[in-house]
Coordinates of C-alpha atoms in Angstrom, one line a residue:
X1014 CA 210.7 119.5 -92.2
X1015 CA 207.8 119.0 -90.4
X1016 CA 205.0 121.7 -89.9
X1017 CA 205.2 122.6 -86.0
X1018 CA 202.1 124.4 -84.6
X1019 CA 202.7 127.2 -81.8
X1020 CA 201.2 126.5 -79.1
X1021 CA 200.8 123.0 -77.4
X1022 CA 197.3 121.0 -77.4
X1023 CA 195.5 121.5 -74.8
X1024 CA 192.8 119.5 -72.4
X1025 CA 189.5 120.4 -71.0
X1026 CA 191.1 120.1 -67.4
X1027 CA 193.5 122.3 -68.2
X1028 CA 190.7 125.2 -68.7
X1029 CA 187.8 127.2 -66.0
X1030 CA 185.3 129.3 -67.0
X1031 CA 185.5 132.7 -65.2
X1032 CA 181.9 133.8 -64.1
X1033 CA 180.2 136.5 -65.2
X1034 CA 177.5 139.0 -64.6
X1035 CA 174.7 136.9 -63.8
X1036 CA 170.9 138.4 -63.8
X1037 CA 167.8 137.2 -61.6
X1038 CA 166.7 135.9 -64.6
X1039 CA 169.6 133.6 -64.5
X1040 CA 168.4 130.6 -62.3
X1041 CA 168.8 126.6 -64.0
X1042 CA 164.9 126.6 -65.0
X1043 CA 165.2 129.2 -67.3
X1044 CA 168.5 127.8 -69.4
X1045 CA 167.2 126.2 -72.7
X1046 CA 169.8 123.5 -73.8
X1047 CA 168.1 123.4 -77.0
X1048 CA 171.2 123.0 -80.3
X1049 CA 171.4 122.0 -83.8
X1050 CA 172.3 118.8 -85.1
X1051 CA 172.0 119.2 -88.7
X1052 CA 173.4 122.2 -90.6
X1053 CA 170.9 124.9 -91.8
X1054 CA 170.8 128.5 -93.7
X1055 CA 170.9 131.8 -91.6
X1056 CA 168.2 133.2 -91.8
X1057 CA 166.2 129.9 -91.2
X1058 CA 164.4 129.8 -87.9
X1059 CA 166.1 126.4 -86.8
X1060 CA 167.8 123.1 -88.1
X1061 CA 165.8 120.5 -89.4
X1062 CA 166.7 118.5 -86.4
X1063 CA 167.4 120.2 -83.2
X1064 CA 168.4 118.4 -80.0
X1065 CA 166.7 119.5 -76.8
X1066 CA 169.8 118.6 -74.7
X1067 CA 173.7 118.4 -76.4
X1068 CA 174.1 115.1 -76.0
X1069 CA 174.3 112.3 -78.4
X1070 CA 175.8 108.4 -77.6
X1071 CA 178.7 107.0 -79.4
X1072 CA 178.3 104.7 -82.2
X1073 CA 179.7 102.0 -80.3
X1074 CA 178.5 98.4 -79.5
X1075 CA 179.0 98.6 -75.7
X1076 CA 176.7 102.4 -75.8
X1077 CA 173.9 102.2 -78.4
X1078 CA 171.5 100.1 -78.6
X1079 CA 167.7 99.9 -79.1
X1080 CA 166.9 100.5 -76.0
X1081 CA 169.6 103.2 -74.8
X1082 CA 168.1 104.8 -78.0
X1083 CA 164.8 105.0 -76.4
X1084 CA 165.9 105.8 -73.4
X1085 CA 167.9 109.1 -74.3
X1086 CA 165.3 110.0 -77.0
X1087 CA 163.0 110.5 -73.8
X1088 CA 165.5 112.9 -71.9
X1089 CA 165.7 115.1 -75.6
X1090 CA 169.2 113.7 -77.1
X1091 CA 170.0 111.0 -79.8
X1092 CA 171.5 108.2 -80.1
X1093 CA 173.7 106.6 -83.1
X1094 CA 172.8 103.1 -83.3
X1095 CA 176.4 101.2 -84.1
X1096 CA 176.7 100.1 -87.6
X1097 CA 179.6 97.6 -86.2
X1098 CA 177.0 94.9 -87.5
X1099 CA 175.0 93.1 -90.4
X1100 CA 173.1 96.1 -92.3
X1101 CA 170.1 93.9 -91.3
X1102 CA 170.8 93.7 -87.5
X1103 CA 171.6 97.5 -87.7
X1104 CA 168.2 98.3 -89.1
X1105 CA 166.0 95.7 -86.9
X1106 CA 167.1 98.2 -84.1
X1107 CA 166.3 101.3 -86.0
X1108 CA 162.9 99.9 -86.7
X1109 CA 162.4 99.0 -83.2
X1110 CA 163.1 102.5 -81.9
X1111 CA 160.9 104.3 -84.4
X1112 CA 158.1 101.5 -83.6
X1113 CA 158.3 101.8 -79.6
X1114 CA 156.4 104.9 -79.5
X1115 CA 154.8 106.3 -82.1
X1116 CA 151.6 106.4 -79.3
X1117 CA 150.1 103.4 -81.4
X1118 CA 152.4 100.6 -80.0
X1119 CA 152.6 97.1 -81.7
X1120 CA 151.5 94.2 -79.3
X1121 CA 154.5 92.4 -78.0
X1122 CA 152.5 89.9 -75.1
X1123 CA 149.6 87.8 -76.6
X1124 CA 147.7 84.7 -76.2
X1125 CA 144.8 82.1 -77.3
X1126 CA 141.9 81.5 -75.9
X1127 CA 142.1 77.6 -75.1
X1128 CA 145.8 78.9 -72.8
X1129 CA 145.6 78.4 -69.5
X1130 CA 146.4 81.0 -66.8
X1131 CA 149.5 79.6 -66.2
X1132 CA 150.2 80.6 -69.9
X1133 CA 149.7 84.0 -69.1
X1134 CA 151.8 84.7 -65.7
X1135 CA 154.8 83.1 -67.7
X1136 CA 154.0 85.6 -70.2
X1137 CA 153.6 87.8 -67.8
X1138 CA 157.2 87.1 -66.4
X1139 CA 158.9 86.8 -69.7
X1140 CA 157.5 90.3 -71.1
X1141 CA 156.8 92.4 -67.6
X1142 CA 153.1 93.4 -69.3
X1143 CA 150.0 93.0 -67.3
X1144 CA 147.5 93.7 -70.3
X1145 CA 147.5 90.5 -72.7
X1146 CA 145.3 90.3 -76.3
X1147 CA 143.7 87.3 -76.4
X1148 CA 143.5 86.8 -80.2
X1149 CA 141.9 83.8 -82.3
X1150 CA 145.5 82.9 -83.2
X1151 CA 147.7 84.4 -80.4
X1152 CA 149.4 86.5 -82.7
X1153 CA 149.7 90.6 -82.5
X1154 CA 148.0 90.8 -85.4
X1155 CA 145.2 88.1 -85.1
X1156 CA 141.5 88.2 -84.9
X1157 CA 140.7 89.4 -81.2
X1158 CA 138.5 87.8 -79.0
X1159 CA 139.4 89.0 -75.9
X1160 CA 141.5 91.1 -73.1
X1161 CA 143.2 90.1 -69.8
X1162 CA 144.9 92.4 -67.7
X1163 CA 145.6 92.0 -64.0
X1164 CA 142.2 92.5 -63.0
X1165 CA 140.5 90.3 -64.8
X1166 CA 142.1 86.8 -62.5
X1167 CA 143.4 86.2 -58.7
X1168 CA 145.8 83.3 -58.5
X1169 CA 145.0 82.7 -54.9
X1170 CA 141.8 81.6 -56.1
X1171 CA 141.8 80.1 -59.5
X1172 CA 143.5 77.1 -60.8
X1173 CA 146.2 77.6 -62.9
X1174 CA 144.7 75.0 -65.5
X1175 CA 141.5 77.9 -66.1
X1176 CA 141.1 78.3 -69.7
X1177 CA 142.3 82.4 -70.6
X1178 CA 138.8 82.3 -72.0
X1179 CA 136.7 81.7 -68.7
X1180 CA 138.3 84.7 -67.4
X1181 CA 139.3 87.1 -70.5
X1182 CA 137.3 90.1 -70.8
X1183 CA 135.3 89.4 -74.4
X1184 CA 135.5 91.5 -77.1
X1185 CA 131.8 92.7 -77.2
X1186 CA 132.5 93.9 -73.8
X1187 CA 135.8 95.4 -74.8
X1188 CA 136.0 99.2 -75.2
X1189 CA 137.9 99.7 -78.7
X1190 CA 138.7 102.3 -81.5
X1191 CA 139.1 101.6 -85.1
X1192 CA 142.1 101.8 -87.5
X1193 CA 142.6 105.4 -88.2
X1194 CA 141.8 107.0 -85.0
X1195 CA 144.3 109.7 -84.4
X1196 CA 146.1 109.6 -80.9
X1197 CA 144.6 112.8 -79.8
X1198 CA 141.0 110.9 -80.3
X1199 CA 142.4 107.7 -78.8
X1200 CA 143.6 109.8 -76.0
X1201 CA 140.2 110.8 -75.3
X1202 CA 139.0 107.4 -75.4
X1203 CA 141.2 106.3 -72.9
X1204 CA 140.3 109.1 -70.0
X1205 CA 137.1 109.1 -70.7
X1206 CA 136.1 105.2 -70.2
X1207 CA 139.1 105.3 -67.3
X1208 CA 141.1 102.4 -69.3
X1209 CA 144.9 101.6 -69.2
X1210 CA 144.6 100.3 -72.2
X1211 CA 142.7 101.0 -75.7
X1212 CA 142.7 98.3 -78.5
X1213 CA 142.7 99.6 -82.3
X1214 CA 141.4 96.6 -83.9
X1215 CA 140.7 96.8 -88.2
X1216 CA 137.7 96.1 -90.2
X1217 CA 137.8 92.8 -89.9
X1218 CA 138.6 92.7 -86.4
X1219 CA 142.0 92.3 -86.2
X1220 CA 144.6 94.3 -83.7
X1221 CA 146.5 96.3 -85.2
X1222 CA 148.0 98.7 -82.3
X1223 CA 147.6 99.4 -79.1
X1224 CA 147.3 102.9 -77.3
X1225 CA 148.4 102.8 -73.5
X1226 CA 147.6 105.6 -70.7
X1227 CA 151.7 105.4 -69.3
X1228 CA 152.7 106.8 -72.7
X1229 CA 150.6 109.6 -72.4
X1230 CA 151.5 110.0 -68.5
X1231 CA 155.2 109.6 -69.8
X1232 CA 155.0 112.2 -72.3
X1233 CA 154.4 114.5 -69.5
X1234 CA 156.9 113.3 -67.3
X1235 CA 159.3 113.6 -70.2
X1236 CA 158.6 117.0 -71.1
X1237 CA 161.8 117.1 -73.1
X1238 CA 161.8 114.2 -75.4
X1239 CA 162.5 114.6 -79.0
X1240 CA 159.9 113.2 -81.4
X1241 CA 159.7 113.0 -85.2
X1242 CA 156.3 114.8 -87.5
X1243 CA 154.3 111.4 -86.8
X1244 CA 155.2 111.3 -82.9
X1245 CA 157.8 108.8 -83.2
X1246 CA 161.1 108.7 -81.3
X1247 CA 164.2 110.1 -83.4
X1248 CA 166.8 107.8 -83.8
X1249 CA 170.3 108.1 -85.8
X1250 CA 172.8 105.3 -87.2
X1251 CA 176.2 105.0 -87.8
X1252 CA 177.6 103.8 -91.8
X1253 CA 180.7 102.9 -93.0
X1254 CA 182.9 104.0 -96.2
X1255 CA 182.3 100.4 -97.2
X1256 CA 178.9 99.1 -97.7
X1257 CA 177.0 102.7 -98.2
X1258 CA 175.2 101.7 -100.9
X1259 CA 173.3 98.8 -99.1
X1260 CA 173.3 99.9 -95.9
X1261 CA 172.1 103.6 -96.4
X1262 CA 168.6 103.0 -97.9
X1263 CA 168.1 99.5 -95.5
X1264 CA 168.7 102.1 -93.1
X1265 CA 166.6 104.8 -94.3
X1266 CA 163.5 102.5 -95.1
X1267 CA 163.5 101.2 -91.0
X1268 CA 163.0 105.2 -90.3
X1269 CA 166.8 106.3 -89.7
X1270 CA 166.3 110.6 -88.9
X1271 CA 169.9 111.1 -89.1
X1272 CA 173.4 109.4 -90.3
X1273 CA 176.8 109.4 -89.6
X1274 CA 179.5 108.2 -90.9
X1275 CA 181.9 106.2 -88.2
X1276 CA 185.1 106.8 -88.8
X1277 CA 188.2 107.0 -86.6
X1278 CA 190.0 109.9 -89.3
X1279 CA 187.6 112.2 -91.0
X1280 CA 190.1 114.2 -93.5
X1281 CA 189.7 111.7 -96.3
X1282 CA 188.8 110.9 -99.8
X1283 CA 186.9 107.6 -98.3
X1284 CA 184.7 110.7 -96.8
X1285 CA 183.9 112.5 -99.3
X1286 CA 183.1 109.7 -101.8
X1287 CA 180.5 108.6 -99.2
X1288 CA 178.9 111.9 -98.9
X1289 CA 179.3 112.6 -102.5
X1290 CA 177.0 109.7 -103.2
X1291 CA 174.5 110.0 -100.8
X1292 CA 173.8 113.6 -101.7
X1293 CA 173.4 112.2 -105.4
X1294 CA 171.3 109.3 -104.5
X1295 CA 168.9 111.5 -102.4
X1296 CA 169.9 115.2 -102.5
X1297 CA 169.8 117.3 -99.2
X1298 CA 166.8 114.9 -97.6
X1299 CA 169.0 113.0 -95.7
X1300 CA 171.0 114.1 -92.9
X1301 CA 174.6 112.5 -92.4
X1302 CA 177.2 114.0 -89.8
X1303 CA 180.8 112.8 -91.0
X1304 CA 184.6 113.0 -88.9
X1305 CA 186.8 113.0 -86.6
X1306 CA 188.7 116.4 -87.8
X1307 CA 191.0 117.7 -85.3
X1308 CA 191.4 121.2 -87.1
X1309 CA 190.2 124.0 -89.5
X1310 CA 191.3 122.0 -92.5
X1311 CA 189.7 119.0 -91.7
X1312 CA 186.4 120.8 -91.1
X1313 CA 186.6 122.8 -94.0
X1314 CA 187.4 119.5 -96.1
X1315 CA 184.2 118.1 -94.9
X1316 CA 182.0 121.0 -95.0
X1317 CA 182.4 121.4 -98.9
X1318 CA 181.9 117.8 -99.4
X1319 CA 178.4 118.4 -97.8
X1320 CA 178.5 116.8 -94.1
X1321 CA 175.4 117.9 -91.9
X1322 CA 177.7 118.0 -88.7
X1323 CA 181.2 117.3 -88.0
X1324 CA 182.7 115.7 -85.4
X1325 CA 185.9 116.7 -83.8
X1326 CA 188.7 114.4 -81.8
X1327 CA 190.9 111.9 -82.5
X1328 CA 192.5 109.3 -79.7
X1329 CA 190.5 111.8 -76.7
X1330 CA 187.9 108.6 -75.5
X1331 CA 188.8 106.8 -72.6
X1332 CA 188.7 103.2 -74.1
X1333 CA 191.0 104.8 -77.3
X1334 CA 194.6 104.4 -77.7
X1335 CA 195.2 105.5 -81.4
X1336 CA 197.6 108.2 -79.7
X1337 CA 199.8 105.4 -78.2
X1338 CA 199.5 103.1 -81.5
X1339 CA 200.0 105.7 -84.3
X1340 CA 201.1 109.2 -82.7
X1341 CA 198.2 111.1 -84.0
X1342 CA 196.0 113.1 -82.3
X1343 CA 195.5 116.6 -80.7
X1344 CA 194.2 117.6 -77.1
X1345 CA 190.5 117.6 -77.3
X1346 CA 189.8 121.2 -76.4
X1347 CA 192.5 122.5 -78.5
X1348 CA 190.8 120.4 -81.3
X1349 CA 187.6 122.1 -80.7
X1350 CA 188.0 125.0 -80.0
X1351 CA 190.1 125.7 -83.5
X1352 CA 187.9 124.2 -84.7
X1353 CA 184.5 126.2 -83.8
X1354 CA 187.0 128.8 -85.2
X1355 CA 186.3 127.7 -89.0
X1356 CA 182.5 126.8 -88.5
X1357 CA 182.0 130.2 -87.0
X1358 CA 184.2 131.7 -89.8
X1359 CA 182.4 129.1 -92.8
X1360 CA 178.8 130.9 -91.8
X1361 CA 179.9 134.2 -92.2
X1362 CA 181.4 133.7 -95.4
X1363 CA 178.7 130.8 -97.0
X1364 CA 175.8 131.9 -94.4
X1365 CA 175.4 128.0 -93.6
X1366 CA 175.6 126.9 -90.2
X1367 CA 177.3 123.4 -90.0
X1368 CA 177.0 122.6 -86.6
X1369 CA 180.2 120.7 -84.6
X1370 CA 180.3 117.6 -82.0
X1371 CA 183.3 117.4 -79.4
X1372 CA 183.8 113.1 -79.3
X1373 CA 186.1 112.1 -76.6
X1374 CA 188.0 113.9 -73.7
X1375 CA 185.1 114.2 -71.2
X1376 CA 186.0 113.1 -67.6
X1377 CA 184.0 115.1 -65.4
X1378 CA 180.3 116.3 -66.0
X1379 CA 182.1 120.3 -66.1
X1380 CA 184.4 119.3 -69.0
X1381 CA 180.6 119.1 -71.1
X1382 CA 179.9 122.9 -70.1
X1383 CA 183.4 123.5 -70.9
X1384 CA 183.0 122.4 -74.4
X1385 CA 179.7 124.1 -75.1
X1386 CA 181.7 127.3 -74.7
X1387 CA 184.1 126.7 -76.6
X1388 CA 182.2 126.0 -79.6
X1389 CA 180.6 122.9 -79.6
X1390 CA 176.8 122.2 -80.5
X1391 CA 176.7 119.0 -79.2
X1392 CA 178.7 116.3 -77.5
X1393 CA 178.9 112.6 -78.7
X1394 CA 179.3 110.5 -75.3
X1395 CA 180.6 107.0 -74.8
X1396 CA 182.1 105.8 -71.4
X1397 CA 179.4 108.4 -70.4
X1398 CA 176.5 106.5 -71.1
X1399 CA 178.0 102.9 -70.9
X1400 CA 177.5 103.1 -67.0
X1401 CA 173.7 103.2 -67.0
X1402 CA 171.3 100.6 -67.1
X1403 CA 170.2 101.0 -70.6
X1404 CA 173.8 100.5 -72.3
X1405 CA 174.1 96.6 -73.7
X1406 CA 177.1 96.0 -71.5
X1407 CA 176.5 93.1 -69.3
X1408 CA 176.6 94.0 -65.5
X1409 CA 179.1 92.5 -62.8
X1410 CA 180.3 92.1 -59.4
X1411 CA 184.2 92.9 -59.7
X1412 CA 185.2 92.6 -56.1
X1413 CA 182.2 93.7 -54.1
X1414 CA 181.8 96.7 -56.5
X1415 CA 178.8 96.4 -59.6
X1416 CA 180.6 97.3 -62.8
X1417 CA 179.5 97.4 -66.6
X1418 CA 181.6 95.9 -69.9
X1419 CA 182.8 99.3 -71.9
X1420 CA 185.1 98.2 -75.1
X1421 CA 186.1 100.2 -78.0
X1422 CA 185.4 99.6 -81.5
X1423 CA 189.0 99.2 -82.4
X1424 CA 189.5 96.5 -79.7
X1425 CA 189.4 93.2 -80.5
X1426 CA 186.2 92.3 -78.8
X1427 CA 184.7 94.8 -81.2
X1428 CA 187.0 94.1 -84.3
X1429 CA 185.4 97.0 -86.1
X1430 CA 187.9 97.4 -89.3
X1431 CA 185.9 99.7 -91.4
X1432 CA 186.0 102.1 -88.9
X1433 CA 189.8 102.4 -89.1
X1434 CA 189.8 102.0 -92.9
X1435 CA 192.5 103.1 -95.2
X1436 CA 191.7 101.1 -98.1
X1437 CA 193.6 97.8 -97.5
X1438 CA 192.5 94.2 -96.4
X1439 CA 189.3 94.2 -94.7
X1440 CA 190.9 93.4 -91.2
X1441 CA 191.8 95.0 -87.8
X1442 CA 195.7 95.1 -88.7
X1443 CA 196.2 96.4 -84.5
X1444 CA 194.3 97.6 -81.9
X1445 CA 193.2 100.9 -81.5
X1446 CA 190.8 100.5 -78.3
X1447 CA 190.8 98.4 -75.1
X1448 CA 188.1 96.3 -73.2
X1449 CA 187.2 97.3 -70.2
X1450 CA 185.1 98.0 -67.7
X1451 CA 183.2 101.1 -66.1
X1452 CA 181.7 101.6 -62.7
X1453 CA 177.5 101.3 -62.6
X1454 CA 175.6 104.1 -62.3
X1455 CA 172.2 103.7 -62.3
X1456 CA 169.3 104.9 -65.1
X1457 CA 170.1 107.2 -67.8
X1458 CA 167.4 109.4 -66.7
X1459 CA 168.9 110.2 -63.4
X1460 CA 172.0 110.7 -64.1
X1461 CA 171.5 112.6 -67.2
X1462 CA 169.2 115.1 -65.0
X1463 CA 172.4 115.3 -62.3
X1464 CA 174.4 116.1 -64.7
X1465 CA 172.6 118.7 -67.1
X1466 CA 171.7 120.5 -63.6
X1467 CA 175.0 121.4 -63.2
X1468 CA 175.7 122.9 -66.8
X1469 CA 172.8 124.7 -66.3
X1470 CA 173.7 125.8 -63.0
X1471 CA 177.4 126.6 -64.4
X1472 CA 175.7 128.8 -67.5
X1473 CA 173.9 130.6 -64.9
X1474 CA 177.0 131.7 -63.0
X1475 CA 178.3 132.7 -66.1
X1476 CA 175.4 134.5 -67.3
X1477 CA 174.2 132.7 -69.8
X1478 CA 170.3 131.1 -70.6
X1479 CA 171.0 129.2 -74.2
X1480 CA 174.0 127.2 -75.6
X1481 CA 174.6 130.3 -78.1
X1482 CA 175.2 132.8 -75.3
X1483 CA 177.8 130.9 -73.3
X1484 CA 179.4 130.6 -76.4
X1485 CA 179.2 134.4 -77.1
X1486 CA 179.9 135.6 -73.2
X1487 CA 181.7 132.9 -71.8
X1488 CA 185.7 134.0 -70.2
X1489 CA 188.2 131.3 -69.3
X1490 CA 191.3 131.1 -68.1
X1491 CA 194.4 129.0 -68.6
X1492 CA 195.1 126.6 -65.3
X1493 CA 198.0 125.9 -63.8
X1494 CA 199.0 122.4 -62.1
X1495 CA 198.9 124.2 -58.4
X1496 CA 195.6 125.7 -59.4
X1497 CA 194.2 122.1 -60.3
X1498 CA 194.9 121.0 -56.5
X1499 CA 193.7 123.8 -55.0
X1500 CA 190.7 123.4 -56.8
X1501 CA 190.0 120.1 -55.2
X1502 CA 189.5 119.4 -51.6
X1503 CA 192.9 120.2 -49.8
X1504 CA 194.6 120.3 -46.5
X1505 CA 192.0 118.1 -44.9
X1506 CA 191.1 114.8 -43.6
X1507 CA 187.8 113.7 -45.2
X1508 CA 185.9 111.6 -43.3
X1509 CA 185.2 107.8 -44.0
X1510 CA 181.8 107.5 -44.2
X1511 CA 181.9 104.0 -43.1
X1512 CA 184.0 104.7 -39.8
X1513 CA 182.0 104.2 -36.4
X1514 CA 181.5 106.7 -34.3
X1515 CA 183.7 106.4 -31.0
X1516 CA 181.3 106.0 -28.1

């Protein structure tokens, strides 16, 4: 017979938070959302990566790209890059993250001298850069022999046929640094000579980087982002039990900060034999999160095979429907918060902190603060971020109403086998996720401010200033279906904002 567990699984939505006894020191701009991602010791002043916001995006083709990589890396969370891809693809994008800022920034809009200005508006259009290296080849890393930025030409008044060196600004009138300037020094440069932008050309004249004002100006207005040691964004990428071996160093060597396994059932030998070699190959140096567990065994499996962080819920993400194909599965708070039960219970015994991501079962922004408190570190986000600009899903009028393409990576859009793994023929026997679509919302930077206000609003009601103190002081209560309603608007008639007034 069957083991039967006590108590049925539970949702967020089926959960408040009671407030507490809030201080005056309790207002949103105190509240540090600063959390692990990577195990570490007690005892040990933090983990050697730690998140300035709990939020990481899905390891999904239809969430994390390149660019939503960048973009989330700016606001202080991380993003997984999908492995549902050739190992070289996969690592093209890594490389491209850790290249985008490291405040020395590759030239991607570059020209010859004997171009015309009409050359350089189409470049202009095609990249969206106003400064342009004129080089002797019209390469990014060619001799340079020039600069034209917006300044330097007026269309109204030139022919488009002027050759870019009649108008360029030359290089012995160029202000420039040397390789090995460090980005303090080039910095400098740039305010004090009042440029935009400061060439770093080599000995033999050749560019190697350049070093623009807006990333310095963005630094500031992104007080929150999360760089690497050498100023670089940090960037993770989902593996397979499959291809480890290849894709692991590939992805290492384009500047990976953190792995994790993508897998739709964590509690498995496929699992551990991953982890197993990857600590042999290169010890505790490189970080890999593994899952989904849905319990205290499952964790516990995975935190002796040696996973950096776990990752809890099975068949709780909006595009998933493991639950309907194969009946497995357990309410996503129920899920975490037994599980936050064993990592709390593994550090006082071991004295390692293995910190633990709640993947799936977020509908509203409150169901996030809800599962900080009940345990978890972080939160891995799909649907979430696949409304924003940033996500690769293409955007569409559906009926007068702008949408974006969401699809899971069991669909058959995605056809992403190794995630489901079990051993067999490498094939997608059945789906296990649906293509869809989700309504547009904008930039990631707005919304993910919108929504962090209000867990930090909500910690602040219930007393709290860090993610370990709402999980320490947080109360919550069981809801009933009445109590949902009444929790919403009730017993009136809301008014259409689109009626017209009667005159």
């Amino acid at each position: 017979m069957a083991y039967y567990f006590d108590e049925p699984s539970r949702t967020f939505s089926e959960y408040l938070l009671v407030p507490g006894y809030s201080s005056a020191e309790c207002r949103p701009e105190n509240v540090s959302l600063r959390t692990p991602l990577t195990k570490f010791r007690k005892g040990e002043e933090e983990a050697a990566i730690t998140m300035n916001i709990p939020m990481v995006s899905a390891i999904m083709q239809a969430v994390s790209d390149d660019r939503l990589a960048i973009a989330l890396a700016k606001e202080g969370g991380v993003s997984f890059i999908y492995g549902s891809q050739t190992i070289e693809d996969e690592a093209a994008m890594v490389a491209r993250v850790k290249s985008h800022k490291a405040g020395f920034v590759k030239s991607d809009s570059n020209i010859r001298p004997d171009q015309t200005l009409a050359d350089i508006l189409a470049l202009k259009a095609k990249s969206g850069h106003s400064t342009v290296a004129v080089t002797d080849d019209g390469t990014a890393d060619g001799k340079v022999v020039g600069l034209v930025t917006s300044r330097d030409y007026r269309v109204s008044r030139m022919s488009l046929d002027t050759k870019v060196s009649e108008f360029m600004t030359p290089l012995e009138k160029l202000i420039y640094a040397e390789e090995g300037v460090t980005l303090s020094e080039a910095n400098d440069i740039l305010w004090d000579h009042k440029l935009n932008a400061l060439p770093i050309l080599d000995k033999k004249g050749r560019l190697t980087h350049f070093v623009f004002r807006k990333d310095y100006e963005s630094h500031k207005e992104n007080r929150l982002e999360l760089l690497d040691a050498h100023k670089r964004y940090v960037v993770g990428a989902g593996i397979n039990t499959r291809d480890y071996a290849d894709r692991v160093p590939a992805l290492l060597d384009a500047g990976a900060d953190v792995l994790c396994i993508d897998s739709s059932e964590g509690f498995s030998e496929w699992q551990a034999l991953t982890l197993a070699h990857i600590r042999k190959e290169y010890g505790d140096s490189v970080k890999v999160g593994a899952g989904n567990v849905v319990d205290r065994e499952g964790f516990l499996f995975l935190a002796e095979a040696g996973a950096d962080f776990i990752k809890v819920g099975i068949g709780g993400g909006s595009i998933c429907i493991t639950r309907e194909q194969k009946g497995i599965g357990r309410g996503q708070a129920t899920a975490v918060i037994e599980v936050a039960a064993a990592r709390d219970e593994y550090f006082k015994k071991t004295g390692i902190y293995i910190p633990i991501c709640s993947d799936g079962g977020i509908v509203h922004d409150y169901h996030m603060t809800l599962a900080l408190a009940m345990g978890s570190d972080f939160l891995m986000l799909g649907r979430y971020f696949a409304r924003f600009d940033e996500s690769p899903g293409a955007k569409l009028n559906i009926n007068g109403n702008y949408v974006k393409e969401y699809w899971g990576e069991g669909s058959n859009r995605a056809r992403n086998w190794q995630r489901y793994d079990l051993g067999g023929a490498g094939k997608l026997s059945f789906e296990e996720g649906v293509d869809s679509y989700v309504p547009y919302a904008g930039t990631l930077k707005d919304n993910v401010n919108h929504t962090l206000a209000k867990v930090r609003s909500t910690m602040c009601n219930c007393g709290a200033l860090s993610i370990p103190e709402l999980q320490r002081d947080a109360k919550m209560t069981l809801v009933s279906a009445t109590s949902i309603v009444e929790g919403g608007a009730h017993d009136v008639i809301l008014k259409d904002s689109t009626a017209a007034p009667v005159r």
